[in-house]
XYZ file of C-alpha atoms in Angstrom:
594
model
C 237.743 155.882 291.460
C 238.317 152.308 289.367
C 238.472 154.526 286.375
C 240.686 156.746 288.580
C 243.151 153.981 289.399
C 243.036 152.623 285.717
C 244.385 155.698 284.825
C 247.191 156.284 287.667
C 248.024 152.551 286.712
C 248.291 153.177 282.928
C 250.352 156.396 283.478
C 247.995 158.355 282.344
C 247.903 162.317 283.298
C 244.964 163.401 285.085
C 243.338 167.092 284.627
C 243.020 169.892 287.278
C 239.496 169.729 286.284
C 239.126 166.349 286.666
C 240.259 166.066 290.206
C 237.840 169.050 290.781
C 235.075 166.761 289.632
C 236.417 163.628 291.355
C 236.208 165.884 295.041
C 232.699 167.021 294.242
C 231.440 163.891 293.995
C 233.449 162.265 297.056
C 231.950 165.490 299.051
C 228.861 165.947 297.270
C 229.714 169.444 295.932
C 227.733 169.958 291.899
C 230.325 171.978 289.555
C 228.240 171.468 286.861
C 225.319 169.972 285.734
C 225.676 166.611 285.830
C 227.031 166.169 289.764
C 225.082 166.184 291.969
C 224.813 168.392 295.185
C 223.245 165.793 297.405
C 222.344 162.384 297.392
C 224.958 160.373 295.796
C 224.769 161.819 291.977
C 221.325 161.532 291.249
C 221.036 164.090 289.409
C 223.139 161.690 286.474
C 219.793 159.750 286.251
C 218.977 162.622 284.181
C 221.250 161.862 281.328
C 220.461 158.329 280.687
C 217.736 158.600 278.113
C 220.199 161.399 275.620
C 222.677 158.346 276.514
C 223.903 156.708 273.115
C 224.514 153.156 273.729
C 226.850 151.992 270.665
C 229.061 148.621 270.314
C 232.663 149.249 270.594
C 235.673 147.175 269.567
C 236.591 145.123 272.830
C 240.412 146.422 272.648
C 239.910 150.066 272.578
C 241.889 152.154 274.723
C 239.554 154.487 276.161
C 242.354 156.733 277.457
C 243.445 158.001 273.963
C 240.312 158.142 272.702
C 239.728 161.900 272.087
C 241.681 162.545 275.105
C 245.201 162.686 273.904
C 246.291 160.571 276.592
C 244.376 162.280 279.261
C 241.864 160.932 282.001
C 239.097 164.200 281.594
C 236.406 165.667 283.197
C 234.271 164.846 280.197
C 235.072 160.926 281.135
C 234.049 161.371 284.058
C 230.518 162.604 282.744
C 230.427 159.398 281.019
C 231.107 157.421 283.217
C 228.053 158.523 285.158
C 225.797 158.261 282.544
C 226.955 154.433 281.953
C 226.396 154.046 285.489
C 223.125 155.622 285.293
C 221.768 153.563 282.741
C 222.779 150.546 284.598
C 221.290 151.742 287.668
C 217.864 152.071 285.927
C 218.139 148.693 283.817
C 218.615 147.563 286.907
C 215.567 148.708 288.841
C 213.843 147.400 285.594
C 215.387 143.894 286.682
C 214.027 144.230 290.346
C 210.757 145.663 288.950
C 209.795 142.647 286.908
C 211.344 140.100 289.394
C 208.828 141.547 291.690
C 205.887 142.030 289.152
C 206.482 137.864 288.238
C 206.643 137.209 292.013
C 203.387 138.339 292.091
C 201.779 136.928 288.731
C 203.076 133.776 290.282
C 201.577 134.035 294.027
C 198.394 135.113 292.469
C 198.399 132.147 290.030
C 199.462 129.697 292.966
C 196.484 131.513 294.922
C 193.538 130.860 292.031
C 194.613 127.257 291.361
C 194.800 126.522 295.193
C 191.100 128.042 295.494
C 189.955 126.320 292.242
C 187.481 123.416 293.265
C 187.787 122.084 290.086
C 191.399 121.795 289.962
C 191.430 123.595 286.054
C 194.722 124.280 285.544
C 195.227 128.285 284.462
C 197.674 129.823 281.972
C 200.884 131.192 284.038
C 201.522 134.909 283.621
C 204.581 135.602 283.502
C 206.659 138.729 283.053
C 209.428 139.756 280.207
C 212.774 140.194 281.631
C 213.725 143.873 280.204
C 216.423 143.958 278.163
C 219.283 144.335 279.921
C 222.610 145.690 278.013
C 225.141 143.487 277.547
C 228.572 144.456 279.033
C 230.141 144.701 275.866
C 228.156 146.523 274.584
C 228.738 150.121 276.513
C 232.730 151.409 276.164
C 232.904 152.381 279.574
C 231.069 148.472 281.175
C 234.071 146.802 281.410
C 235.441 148.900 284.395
C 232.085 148.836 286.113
C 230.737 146.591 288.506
C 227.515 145.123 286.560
C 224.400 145.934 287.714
C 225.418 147.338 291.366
C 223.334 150.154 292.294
C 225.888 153.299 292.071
C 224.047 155.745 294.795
C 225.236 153.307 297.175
C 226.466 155.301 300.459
C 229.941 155.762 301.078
C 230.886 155.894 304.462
C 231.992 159.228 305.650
C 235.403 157.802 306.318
C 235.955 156.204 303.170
C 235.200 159.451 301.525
C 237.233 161.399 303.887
C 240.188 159.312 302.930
C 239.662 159.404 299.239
C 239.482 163.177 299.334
C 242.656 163.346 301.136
C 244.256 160.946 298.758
C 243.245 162.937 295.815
C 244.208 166.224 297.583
C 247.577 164.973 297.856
C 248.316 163.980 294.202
C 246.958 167.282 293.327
C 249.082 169.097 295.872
C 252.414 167.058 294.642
C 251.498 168.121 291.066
C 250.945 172.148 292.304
C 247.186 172.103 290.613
C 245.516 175.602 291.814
C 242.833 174.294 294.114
C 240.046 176.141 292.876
C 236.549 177.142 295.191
C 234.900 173.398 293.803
C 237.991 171.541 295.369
C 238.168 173.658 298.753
C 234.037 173.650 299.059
C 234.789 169.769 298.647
C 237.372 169.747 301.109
C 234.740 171.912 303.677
C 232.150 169.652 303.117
C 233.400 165.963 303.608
C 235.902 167.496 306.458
C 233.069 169.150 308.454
C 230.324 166.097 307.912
C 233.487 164.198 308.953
C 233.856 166.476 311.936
C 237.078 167.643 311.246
C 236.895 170.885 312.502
C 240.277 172.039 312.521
C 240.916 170.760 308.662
C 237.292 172.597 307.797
C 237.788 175.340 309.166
C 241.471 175.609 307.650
C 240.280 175.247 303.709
C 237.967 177.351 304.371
C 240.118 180.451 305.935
C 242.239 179.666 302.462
C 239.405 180.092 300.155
C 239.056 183.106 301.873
C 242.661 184.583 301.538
C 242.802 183.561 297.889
C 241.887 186.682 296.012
C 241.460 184.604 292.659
C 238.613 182.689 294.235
C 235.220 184.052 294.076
C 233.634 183.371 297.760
C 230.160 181.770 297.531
C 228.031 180.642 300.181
C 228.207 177.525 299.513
C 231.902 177.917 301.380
C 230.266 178.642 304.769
C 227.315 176.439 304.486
C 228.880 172.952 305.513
C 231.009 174.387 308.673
C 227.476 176.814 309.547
C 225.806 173.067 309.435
C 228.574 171.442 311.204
C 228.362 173.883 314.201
C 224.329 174.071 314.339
C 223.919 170.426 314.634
C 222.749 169.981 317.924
C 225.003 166.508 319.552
C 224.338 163.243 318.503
C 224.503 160.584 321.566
C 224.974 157.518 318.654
C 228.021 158.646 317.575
C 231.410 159.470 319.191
C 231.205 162.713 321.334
C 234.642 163.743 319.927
C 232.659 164.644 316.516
C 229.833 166.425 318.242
C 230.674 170.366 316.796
C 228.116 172.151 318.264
C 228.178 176.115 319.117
C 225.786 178.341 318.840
C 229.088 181.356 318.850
C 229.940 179.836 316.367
C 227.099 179.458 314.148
C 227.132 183.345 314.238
C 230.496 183.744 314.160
C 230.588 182.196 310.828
C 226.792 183.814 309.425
C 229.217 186.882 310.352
C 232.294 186.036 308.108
C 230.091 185.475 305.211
C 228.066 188.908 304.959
C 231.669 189.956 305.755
C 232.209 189.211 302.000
C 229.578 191.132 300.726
C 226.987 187.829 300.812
C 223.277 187.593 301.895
C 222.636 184.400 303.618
C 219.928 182.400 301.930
C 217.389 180.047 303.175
C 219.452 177.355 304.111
C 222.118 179.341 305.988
C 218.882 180.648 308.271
C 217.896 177.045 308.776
C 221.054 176.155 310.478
C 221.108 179.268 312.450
C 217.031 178.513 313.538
C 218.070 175.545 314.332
C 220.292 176.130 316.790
C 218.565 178.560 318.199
C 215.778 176.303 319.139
C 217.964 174.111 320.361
C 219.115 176.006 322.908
C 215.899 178.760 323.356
C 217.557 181.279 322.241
C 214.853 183.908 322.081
C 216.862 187.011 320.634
C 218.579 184.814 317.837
C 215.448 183.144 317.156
C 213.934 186.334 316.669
C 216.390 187.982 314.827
C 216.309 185.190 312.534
C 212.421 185.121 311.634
C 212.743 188.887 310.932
C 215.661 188.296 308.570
C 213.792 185.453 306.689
C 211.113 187.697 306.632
C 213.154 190.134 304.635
C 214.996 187.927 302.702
C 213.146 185.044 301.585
C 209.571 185.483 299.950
C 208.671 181.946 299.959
C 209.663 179.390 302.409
C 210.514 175.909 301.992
C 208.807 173.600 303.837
C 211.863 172.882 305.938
C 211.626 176.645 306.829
C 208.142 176.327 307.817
C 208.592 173.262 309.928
C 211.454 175.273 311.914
C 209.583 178.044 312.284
C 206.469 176.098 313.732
C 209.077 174.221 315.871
C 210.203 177.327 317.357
C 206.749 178.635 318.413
C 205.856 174.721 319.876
C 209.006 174.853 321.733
C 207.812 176.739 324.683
C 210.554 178.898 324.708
C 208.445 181.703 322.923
C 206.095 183.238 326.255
C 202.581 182.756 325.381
C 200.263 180.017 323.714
C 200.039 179.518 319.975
C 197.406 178.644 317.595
C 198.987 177.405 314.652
C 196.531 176.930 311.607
C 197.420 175.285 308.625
C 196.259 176.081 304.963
C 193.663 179.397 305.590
C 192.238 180.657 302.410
C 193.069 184.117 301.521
C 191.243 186.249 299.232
C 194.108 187.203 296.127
C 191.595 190.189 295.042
C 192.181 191.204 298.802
C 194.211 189.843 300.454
C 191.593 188.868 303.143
C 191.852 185.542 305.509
C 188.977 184.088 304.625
C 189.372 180.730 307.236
C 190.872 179.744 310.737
C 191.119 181.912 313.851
C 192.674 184.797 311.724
C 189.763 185.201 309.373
C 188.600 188.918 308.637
C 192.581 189.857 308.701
C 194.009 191.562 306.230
C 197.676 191.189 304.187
C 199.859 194.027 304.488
C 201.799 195.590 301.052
C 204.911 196.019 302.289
C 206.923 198.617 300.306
C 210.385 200.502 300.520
C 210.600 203.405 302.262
C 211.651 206.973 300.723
C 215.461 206.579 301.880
C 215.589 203.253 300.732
C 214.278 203.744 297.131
C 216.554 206.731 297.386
C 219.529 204.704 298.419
C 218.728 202.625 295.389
C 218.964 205.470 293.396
C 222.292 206.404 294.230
C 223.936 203.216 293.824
C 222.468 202.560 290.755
C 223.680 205.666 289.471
C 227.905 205.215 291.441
C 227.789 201.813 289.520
C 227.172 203.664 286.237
C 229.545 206.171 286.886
C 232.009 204.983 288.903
C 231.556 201.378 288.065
C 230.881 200.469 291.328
C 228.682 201.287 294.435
C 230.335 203.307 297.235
C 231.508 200.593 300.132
C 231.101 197.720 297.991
C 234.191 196.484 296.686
C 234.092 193.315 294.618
C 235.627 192.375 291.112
C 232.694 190.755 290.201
C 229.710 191.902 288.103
C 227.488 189.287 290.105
C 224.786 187.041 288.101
C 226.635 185.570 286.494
C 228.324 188.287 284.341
C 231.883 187.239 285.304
C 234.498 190.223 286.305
C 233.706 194.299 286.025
C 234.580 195.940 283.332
C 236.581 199.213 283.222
C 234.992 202.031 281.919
C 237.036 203.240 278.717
C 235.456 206.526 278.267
C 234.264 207.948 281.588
C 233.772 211.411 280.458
C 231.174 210.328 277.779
C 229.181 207.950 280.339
C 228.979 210.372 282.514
C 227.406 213.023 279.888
C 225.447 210.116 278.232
C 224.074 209.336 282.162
C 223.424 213.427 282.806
C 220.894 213.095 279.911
C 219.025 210.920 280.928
C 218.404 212.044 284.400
C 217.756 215.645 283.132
C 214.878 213.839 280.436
C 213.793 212.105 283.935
C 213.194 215.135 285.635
C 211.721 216.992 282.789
C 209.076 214.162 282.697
C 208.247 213.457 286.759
C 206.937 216.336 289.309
C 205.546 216.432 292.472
C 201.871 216.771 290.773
C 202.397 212.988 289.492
C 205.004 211.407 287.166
C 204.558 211.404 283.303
C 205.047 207.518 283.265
C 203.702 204.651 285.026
C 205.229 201.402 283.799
C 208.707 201.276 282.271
C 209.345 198.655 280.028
C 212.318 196.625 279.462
C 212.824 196.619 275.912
C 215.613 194.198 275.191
C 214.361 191.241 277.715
C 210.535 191.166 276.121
C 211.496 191.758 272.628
C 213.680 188.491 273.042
C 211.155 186.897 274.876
C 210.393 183.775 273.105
C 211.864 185.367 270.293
C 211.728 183.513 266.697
C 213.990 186.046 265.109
C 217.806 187.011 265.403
C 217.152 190.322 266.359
C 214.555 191.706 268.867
C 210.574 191.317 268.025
C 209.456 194.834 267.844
C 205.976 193.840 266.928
C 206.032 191.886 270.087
C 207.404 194.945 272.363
C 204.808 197.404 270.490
C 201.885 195.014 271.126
C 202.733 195.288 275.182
C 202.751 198.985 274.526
C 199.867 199.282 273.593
C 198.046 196.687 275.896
C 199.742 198.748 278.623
C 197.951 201.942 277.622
C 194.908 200.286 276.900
C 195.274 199.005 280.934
C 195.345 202.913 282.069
C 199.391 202.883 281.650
C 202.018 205.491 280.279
C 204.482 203.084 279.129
C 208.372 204.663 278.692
C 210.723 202.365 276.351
C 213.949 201.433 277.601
C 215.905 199.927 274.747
C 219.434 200.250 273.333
C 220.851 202.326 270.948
C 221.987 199.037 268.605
C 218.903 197.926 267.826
C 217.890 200.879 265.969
C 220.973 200.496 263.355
C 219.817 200.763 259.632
C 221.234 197.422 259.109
C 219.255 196.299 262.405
C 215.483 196.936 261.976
C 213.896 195.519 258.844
C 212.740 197.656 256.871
C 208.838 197.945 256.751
C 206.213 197.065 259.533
C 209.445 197.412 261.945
C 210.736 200.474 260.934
C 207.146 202.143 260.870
C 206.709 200.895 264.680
C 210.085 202.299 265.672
C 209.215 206.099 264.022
C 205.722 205.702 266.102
C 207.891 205.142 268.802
C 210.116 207.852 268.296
C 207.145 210.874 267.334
C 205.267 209.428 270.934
C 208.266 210.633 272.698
C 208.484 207.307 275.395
C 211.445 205.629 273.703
C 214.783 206.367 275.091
C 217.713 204.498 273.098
C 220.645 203.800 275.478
C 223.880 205.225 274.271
C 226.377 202.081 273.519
C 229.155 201.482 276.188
C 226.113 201.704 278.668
C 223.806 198.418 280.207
C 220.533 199.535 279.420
C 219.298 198.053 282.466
C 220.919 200.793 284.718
C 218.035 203.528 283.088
C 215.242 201.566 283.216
C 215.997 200.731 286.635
C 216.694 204.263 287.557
C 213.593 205.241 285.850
C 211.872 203.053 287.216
C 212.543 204.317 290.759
C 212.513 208.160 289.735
C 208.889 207.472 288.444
C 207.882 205.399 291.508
C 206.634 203.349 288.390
C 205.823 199.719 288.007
C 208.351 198.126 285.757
C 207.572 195.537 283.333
C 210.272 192.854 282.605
C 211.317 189.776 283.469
C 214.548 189.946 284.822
C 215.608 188.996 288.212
C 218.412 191.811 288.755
C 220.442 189.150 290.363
C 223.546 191.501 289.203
C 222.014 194.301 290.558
C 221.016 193.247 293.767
C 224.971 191.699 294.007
C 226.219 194.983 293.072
C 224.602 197.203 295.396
C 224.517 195.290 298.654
C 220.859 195.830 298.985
C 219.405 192.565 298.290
C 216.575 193.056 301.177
C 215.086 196.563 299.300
C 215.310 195.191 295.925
C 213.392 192.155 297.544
C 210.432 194.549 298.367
C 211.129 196.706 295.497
C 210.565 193.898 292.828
C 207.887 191.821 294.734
C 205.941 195.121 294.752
C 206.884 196.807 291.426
C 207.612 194.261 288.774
C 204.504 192.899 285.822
C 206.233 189.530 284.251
C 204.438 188.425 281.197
C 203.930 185.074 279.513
C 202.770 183.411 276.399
C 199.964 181.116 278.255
C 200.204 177.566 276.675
C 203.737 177.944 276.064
C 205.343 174.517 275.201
C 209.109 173.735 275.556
C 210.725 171.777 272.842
C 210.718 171.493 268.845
C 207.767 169.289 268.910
C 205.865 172.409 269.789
C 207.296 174.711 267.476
C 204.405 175.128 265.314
C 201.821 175.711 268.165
C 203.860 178.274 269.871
C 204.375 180.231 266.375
C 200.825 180.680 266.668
C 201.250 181.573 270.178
C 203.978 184.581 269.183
C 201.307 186.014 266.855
C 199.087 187.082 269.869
C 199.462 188.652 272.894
C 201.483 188.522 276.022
C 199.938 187.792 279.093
C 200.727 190.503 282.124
C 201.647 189.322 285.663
C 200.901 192.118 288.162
C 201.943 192.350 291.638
C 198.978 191.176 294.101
C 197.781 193.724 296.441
C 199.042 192.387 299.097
C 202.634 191.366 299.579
C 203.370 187.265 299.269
C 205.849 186.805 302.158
C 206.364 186.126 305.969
C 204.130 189.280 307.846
C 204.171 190.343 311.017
C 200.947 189.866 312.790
C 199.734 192.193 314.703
C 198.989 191.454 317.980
C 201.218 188.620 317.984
C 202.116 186.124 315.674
C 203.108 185.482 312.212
C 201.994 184.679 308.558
C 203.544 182.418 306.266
C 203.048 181.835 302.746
C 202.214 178.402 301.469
C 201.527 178.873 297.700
C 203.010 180.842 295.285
C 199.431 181.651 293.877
C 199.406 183.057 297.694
C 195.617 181.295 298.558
C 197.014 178.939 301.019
C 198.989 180.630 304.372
C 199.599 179.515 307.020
C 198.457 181.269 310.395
C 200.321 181.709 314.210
C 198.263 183.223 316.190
C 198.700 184.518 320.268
C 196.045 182.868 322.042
């Protein structure tokens, strides 16, 4: 805000985007990378050590610099990494105060115990080197050496917001979803349920805003928190209506809640012993989230310790389970087995059809949304409908020809595209790379079928030699299928995939896909069940490591399969639940009727 001011002061036009970034960080909302979505911008700690810290001329205007004139979002960036570098020369400051406190007390302690009174050699420590003022363009404006994730009280930052919401108002700026989910936020921590609620019915009317959850999240919290007797009844929001009534409004746009929306509703559940919410709830998290926080977990042990669940409990922390298994092999539940918990035959068929309505209507049936999801930004139109359609008829009719009820011709399909770009050294994909998987996949007991599109087969495309040989084996083995262009190649090896009842081996999280469809909770089980990831093991990010993962590229992938059991809340039967501590899956924790 002293930048802010400086700016307003000077004359000086301030950006849409800026004020965007300005209401984030007043309500804690992260646009980008370098704001933070919680505690007071710590994520800008990150950015001090790619910080350049160069003398400047002590009369530069930083206004014009670059800018034209402007106060920008990208100042605004810089401004946080100045402030981050102060805030850790800083803690150096504090650090070696503290570290020569202690040289000195220790000294003080020897000499006082010393019966010969020898004088010893005082340790003391270096100050760091702290930047001078000067030094950094942006110091001058800055309060030296003042932590900057000091709190801000929530009515400071509710009248900052509305200050800055009325010069962009005045100046009719487009309040885009950043500024209203800023506007939510420090409005609903503030209590201010009628303002909260009012951005966020506007977000909602606007049809050029893409609804997130992040929307709902701070008026779901706002409602769930269960009354505070320290501060003024008048802010107390609670209402458990009204924690659904708002869980309602956002699958009402086509959204799954996520972890943290299920918190707040657990929460207020227990608060109030709501037995059929709480219930509901578990089962949904149980569907929808694979691994719990440990916030999750916590609730979830709350709710069973509440009493308001009939019957006693033995909760058991960290049992061993068997991965080969999928056995308990500790605590009251040992001997118990993990379920696999797959899709059913009318849900992979559901997935079937939708997949195929997005390819050839461009989108599923019900599901009405401009966006691709993942993302992918808007859908696109589809210019030539009549040749998708024959290009998609194909395909299926290949399908068919290769799956019967005696068994299906193919067991894994593989994602062509995301692992020959995997770790890729090249411009185009690595077909050695995809052909070594191939054949590691037969050697396994696999019939692999290639998914891969039709422009990376393009004379100019595949180098001549060692590629082009591997792409004719390809083509005489009759498991490549080259995706016609105008099509996302992901669409056949997905439906492929399900037609074949096949594993499929890729990578990608088919965020898009699970947007597009609306069936985020089958492709959940689908994918947990179905999908072999691959790595390079020893795999080092950065150019320092280029040379040892060259050597890495020459060898093989490493496969990923699904466990045997599936990693994610179960049902216990006979009462009770299991929950998931690991991602490995060997630690679980156990709830057991007594």
């Amino acid at each position: 805000m002293l930048i802010y001011n400086e700016a307003l002061s000077l004359g000086i036009k301030v950006e849409a985007k800026t004020y965007g970034s300005l209401l984030s960080l007043v309500g804690g909302v992260s646009p980008s990378n370098y704001l933070s979505s919680g505690a007071e911008n710590r994520a800008s700690l990150n950015l001090a050590p790619s910080l350049e810290l160069e003398p400047q001329e002590p009369d530069i205007n930083i206004f014009e610099e670059g800018a034209r004139g402007k106060f920008t979002d990208s100042m605004v960036r810089e401004v946080l990494s100045v402030r981050a570098v102060a805030y850790i020369e800083y803690l150096k400051r504090v650090e070696a105060e503290e570290e020569e406190a202690e040289a000195e007390a220790e000294e003080e302690e020897e000499e006082d115990s010393s019966q010969k009174g020898n004088s010893k050699k005082r340790k003391r420590a270096k100050n760091p080197t702290v930047p001078s003022p000067s030094s950094i363009r942006w110091y001058n404006l800055l309060p030296p050496f003042i932590p900057p994730l000091a709190p801000v009280p929530l009515s400071s930052r509710l009248s900052i917001s509305n200050l800055l919401l009325s010069h962009m108002t005045s100046q009719n700026f487009t309040l885009s979803e950043t500024v209203l989910t800023a506007c939510i936020r420090i409005n609903a921590k503030s209590g201010e349920e009628a303002r909260a609620e009012e951005f966020l019915k506007r977000a909602e009317e606007d049809k050029s805003i893409k609804i997130r959850n992040r929307l709902f999240l701070d008026v779901l919290t706002m409602y769930a928190s269960p009354p505070d007797p320290t501060i003024d009844s008048r802010n107390n929001r609670f209402s458990l209506p009204k924690v659904l009534a708002t869980l309602a409004r956002l699958t009402s746009h086509n959204l799954a809640p996520n972890e943290i929306e299920y918190r707040q509703v657990l929460r207020a559940a227990i608060h109030v012993g709501d037995v059929a919410v709480a219930r509901k709830v578990l089962e949904d998290v149980a569907e929808d989230v694979l691994m719990p926080s440990a916030a999750m977990v916590e609730l979830i042990v709350g709710w069973f310790e509440s009493g308001h669940e009939k019957g006693g409990w033995t909760i058991t922390n960290s049992c061993s389970v068997a991965t080969a298994t999928g056995a308990i092999s500790s605590g009251p539940c040992s001997g118990e087995v993990l379920s696999s918990i797959e899709i059913t035959p009318s849900a992979r068929s559901d997935l079937i059809r939708m997949n195929e309505e997005i390819v050839t209507r461009g989108e599923a049936q019900g599901i009405n949304n401009k966006f691709q999801g993942g993302g992918k930004g808007e859908k696109r139109l589809i210019k030539n409908r009549e040749k998708r359609v024959s290009d998609w008829n194909n395909f299926k009719t290949f399908c068919n020809r290769n799956s019967s009820t005696g068994g299906n011709k193919f067991t894994v399909v593989v994602d062509g595209a995301n692992v020959g770009y995997y770790k890729a050294l090249t411009k185009h994909v690595n077909y050695l790379q995809i052909d070594k998987a191939l054949i590691k996949l037969r050697k396994l007991g696999h019939a692999p079928l290639l998914i891969l599109h039709s422009r990376h087969f393009g004379n100019k495309t595949v180098p001549q030699g060692r590629d082009s040989d591997i792409v004719d084996k390809w083509e005489r083995g009759g498991y490549l299928w080259k995706c016609p262009s105008g099509c996302n190649d992901d669409w056949f090896w997905l439906h492929a995939a399900l037609k074949f009842e096949s594993f499929v081996f890729t990578n990608d999280e088919m965020r898009d896909h699970q947007y597009q469809q609306g069936a985020a909770r089958d492709f959940y089980r689908w994918i947990e069940r179905k999908r072999i990831k691959f790595t390079f093991v020893g795999w080092t990010e950065g150019e320092s490591a280029r040379a040892e993962n060259n050597k890495l590229v020459q060898g093989d992938l490493s496969f990923l399969f699904p466990l045997k059991f599936s990693v994610r809340i179960q049902k216990r039967r006979g009462g009770g639940v299991y929950i998931p501590l690991s991602e490995d899956a060997t630690r679980w924790l156990t709830i057991k009727l007594k």
